[in-house]
Short mmCIF file of C-alpha atoms in Angstrom, two decimals:
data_model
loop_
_atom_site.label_atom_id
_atom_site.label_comp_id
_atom_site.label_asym_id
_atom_site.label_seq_id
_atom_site.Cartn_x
_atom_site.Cartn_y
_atom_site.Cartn_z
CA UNK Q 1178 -32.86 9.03 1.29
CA UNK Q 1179 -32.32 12.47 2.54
CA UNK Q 1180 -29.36 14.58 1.05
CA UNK Q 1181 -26.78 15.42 3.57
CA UNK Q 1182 -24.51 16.83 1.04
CA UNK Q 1183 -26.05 18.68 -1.82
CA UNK Q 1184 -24.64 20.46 -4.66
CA UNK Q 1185 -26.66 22.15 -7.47
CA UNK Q 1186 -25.55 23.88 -10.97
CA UNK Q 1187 -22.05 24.80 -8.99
CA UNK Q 1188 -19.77 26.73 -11.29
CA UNK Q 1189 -16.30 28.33 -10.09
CA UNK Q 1190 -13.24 29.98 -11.44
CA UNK Q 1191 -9.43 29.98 -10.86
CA UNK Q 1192 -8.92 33.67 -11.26
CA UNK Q 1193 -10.54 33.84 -14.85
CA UNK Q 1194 -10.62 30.33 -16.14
CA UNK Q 1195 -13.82 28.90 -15.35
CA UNK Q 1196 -13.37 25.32 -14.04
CA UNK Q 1197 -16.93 23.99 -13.24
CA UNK Q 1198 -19.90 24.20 -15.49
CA UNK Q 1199 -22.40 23.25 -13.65
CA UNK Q 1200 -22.01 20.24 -11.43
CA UNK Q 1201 -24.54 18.53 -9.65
CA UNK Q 1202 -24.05 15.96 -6.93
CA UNK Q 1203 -25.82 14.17 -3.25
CA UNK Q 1204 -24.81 12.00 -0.86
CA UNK Q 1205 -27.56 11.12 1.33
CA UNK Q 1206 -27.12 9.92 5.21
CA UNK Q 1207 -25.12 6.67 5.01
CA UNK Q 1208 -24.31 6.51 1.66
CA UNK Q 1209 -21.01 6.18 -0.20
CA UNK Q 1210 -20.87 8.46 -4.03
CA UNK Q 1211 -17.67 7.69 -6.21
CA UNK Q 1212 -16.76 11.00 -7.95
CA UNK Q 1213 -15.62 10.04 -11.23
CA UNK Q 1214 -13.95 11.45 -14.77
CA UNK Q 1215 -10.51 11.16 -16.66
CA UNK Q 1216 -7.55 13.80 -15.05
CA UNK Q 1217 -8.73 17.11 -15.21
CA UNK Q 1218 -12.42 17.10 -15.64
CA UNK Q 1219 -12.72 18.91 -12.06
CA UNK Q 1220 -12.77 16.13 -9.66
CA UNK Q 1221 -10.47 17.63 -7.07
CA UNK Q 1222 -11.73 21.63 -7.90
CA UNK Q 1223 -15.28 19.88 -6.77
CA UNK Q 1224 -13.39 19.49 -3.31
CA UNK Q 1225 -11.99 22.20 -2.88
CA UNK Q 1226 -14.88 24.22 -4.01
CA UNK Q 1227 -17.18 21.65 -1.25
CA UNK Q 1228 -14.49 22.51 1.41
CA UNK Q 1229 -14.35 26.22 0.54
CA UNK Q 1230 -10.66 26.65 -0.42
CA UNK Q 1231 -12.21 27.56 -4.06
CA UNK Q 1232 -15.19 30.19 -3.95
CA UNK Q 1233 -18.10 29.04 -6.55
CA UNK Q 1234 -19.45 31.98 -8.96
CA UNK Q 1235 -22.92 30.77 -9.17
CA UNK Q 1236 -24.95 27.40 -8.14
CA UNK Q 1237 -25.43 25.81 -4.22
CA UNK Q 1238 -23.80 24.14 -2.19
CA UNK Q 1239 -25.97 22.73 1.12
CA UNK Q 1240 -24.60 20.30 3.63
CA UNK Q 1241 -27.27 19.23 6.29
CA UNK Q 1242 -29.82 22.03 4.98
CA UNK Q 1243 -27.01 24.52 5.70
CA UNK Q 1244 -25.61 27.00 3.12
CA UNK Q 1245 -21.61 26.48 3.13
CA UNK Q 1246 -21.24 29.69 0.69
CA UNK Q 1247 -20.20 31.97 3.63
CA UNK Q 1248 -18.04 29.30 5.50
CA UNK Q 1249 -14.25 29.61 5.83
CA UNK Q 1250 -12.77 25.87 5.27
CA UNK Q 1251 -12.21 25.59 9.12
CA UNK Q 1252 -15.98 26.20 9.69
CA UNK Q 1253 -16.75 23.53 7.27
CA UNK Q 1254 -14.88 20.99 8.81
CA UNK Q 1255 -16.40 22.20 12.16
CA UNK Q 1256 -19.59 21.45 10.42
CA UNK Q 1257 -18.97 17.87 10.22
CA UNK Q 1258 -17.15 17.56 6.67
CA UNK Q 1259 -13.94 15.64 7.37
CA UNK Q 1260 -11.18 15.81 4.32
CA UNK Q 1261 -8.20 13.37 3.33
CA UNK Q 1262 -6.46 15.30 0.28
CA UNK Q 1263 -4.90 14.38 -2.37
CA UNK Q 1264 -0.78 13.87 -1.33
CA UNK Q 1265 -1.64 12.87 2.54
CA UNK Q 1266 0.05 16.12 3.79
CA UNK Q 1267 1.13 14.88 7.38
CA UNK Q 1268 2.61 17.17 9.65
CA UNK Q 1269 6.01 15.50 8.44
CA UNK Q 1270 7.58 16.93 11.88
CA UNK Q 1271 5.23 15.55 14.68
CA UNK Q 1272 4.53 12.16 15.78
CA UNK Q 1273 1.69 10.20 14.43
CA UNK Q 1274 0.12 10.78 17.67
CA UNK Q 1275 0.32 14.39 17.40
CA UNK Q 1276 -0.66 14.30 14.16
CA UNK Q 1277 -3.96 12.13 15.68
CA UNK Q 1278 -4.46 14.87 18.24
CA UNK Q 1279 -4.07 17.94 16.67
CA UNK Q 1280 -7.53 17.31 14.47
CA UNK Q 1281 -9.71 15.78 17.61
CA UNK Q 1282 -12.92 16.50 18.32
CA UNK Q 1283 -15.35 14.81 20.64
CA UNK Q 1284 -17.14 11.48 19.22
CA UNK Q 1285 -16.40 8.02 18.91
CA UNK Q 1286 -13.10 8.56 16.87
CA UNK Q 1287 -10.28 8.77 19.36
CA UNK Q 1288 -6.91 7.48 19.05
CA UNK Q 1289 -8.18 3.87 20.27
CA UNK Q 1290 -10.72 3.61 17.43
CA UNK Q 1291 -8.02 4.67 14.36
CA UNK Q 1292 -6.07 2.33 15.61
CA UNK Q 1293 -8.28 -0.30 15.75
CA UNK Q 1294 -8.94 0.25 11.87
CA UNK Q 1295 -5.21 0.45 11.42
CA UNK Q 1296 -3.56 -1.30 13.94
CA UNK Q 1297 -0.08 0.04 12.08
CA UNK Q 1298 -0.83 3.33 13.62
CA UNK Q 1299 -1.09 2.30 16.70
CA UNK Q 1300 2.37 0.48 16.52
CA UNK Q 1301 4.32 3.91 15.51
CA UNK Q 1302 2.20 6.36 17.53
CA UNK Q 1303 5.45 8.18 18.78
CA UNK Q 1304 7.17 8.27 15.45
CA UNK Q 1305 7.52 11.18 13.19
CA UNK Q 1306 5.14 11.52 10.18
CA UNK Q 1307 7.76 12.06 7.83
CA UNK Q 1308 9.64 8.69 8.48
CA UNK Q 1309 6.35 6.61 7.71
CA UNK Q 1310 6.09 4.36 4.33
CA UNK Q 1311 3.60 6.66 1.72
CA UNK Q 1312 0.71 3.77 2.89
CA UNK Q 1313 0.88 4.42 6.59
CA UNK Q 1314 0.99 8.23 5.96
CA UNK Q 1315 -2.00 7.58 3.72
CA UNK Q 1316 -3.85 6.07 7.03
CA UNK Q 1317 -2.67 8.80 8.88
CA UNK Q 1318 -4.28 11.11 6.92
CA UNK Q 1319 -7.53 9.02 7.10
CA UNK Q 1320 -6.87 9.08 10.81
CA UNK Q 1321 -6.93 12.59 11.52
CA UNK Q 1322 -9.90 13.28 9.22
CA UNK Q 1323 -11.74 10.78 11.39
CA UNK Q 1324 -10.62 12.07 14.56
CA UNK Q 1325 -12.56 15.36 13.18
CA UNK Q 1326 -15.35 12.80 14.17
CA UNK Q 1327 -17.31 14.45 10.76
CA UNK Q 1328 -20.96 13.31 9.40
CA UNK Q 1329 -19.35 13.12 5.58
CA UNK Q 1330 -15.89 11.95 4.92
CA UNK Q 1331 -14.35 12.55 1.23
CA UNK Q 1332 -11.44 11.25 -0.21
CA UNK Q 1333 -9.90 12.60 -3.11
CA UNK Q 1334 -7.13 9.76 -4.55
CA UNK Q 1335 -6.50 7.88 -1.08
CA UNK Q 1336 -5.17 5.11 -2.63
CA UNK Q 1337 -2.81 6.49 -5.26
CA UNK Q 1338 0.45 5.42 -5.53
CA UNK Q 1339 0.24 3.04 -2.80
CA UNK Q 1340 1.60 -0.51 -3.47
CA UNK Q 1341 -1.06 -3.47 -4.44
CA UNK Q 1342 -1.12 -4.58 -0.66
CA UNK Q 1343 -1.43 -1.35 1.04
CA UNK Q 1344 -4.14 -0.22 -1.40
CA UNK Q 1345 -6.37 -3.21 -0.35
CA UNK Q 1346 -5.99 -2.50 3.39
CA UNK Q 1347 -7.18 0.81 2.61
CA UNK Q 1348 -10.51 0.10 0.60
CA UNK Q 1349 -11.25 -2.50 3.48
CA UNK Q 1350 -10.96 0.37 5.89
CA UNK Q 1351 -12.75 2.16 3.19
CA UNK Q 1352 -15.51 -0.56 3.02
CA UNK Q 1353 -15.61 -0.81 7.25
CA UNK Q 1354 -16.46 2.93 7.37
CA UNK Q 1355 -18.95 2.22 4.86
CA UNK Q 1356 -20.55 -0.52 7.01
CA UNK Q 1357 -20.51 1.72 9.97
CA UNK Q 1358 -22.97 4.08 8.31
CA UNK Q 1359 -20.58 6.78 7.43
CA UNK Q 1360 -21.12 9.31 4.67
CA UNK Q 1361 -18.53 8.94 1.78
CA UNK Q 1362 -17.61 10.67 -1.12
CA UNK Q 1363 -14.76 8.78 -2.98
CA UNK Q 1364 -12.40 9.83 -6.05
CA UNK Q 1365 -10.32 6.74 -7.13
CA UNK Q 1366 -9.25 5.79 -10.41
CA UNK Q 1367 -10.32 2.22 -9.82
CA UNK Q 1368 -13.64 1.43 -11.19
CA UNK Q 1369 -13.67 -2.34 -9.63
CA UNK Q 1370 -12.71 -0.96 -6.30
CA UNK Q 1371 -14.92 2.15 -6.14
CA UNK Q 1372 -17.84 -0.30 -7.31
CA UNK Q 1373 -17.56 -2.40 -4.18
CA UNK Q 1374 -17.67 0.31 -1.94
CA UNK Q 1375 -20.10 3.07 -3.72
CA UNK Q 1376 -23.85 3.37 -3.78
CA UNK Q 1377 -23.76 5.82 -6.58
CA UNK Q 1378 -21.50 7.52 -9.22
CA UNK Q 1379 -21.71 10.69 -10.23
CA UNK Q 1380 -19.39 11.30 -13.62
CA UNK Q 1381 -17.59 14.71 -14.75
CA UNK Q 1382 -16.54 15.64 -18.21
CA UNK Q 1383 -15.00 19.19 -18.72
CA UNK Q 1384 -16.41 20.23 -15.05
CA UNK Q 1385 -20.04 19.66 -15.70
CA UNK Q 1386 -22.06 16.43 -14.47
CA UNK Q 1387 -22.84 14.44 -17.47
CA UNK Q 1388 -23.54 11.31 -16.04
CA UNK Q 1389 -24.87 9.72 -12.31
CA UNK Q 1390 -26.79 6.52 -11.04
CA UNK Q 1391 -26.49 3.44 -9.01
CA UNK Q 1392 -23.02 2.11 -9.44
CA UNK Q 1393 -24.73 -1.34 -10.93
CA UNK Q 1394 -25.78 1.58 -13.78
CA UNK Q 1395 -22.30 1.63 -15.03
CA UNK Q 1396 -22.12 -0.08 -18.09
CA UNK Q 1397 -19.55 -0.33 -20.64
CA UNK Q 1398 -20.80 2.65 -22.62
CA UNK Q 1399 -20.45 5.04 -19.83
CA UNK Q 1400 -17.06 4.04 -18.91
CA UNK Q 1401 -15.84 3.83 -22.41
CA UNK Q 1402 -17.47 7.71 -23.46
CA UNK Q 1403 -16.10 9.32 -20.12
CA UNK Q 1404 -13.62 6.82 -18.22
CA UNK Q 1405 -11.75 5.93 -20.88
CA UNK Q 1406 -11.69 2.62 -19.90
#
């Protein structure tokens, strides 16, 4: 399977604390990674460094062949890397429908399609962001990185916080864009759910990849040594 995604030996810094040690990480066309590791361990700095809001000091980063070193976050996206962050951040003052539209880009993901994979949406298109429940702002969020229409969607905690219910429609979603043949790379704390949607798991401890294989791989050992499960 060809890497679409491809990071080698990245290290970065927040001003001089150095936060990754060397992290190494693929997601090939079509395939779904879980990016996993107790709080702190540089899950979400990963991100950030992928989408460019963190510079790395040293290592690659490569999506499609292409060096994203140089790339301001909005070129990124642009390149076909669509985000859902950690907290949803809606536009808490426009409608979900502006919300929707304010992130389009040509492609199969148009308003009709993200509500078709959450029909909710499409029942409260012309109400504010800010009035939704925390689960439909959390497919709102999914929404608009879809509408982005990207080659690799990542999703850093999309389920957190979210109410037993909610959190199942959103793994089915989840496992539907999976099906579809869409690129995912997944931070969760839920091993049982990340295992029915991920390929592969790549495993940080102390921002440095210690640990990565087919998610059938996972055995008690690993989980116990870096989960803490």
């Amino acid at each position: 399977m060809s890497a679409l995604l491809e990071l080698s030996r990245v290290t970065a810094f927040y001003g001089e604390s150095q936060a990754l040690f060397g992290v190494d990480l693929q997601v090939g066309e079509g395939e779904a990674v879980a990016l996993m590791g107790r709080n702190g361990m540089g899950k979400t700095t990963t991100i950030r460094t992928i989408m460019r809001m963190l510079r790395h000091s040293d290592g690659s980063i490569r999506f499609s062949g292409r060096d994203l070193g140089p790339l301001a976050s909005h070129r990124v996206a642009r390149a076909g890397i669509g985000l859902v962050p950690e907290g949803r951040r809606c536009f808490a003052p426009l409608s979900v429908e502006e919300n929707l539209v304010s992130a389009a880009r040509s492609g199969p993901w148009d308003i009709a399609a993200v509500t078709r994979l959450f029909p909710r949406l499409g029942e409260r298109l012309s109400q504010k962001a800010g009035l939704l429940s925390g689960g439909e702002q959390q497919m709102l969020a999914i929404g608009r990185a879809l509408m982005t229409n990207p080659r690799l969607l990542i999703l850093d905690e999309a389920t957190e916080g979210l109410a037993p219910v909610v959190r199942q429609e959103i793994w089915a979603a989840i496992r539907d864009l999976k099906s579809a043949g869409l690129s995912i790379l997944v931070v969760d704390k839920s091993i049982r759910e990340l295992a029915s949607v991920a390929d592969r798991c790549v495993v940080l401890e102390k921002g440095e990849s210690v640990w990565a294989g087919a998610t059938g791989d996972l055995t008690h050992d690993v989980t116990a040594r870096y989960l803490g499960v």
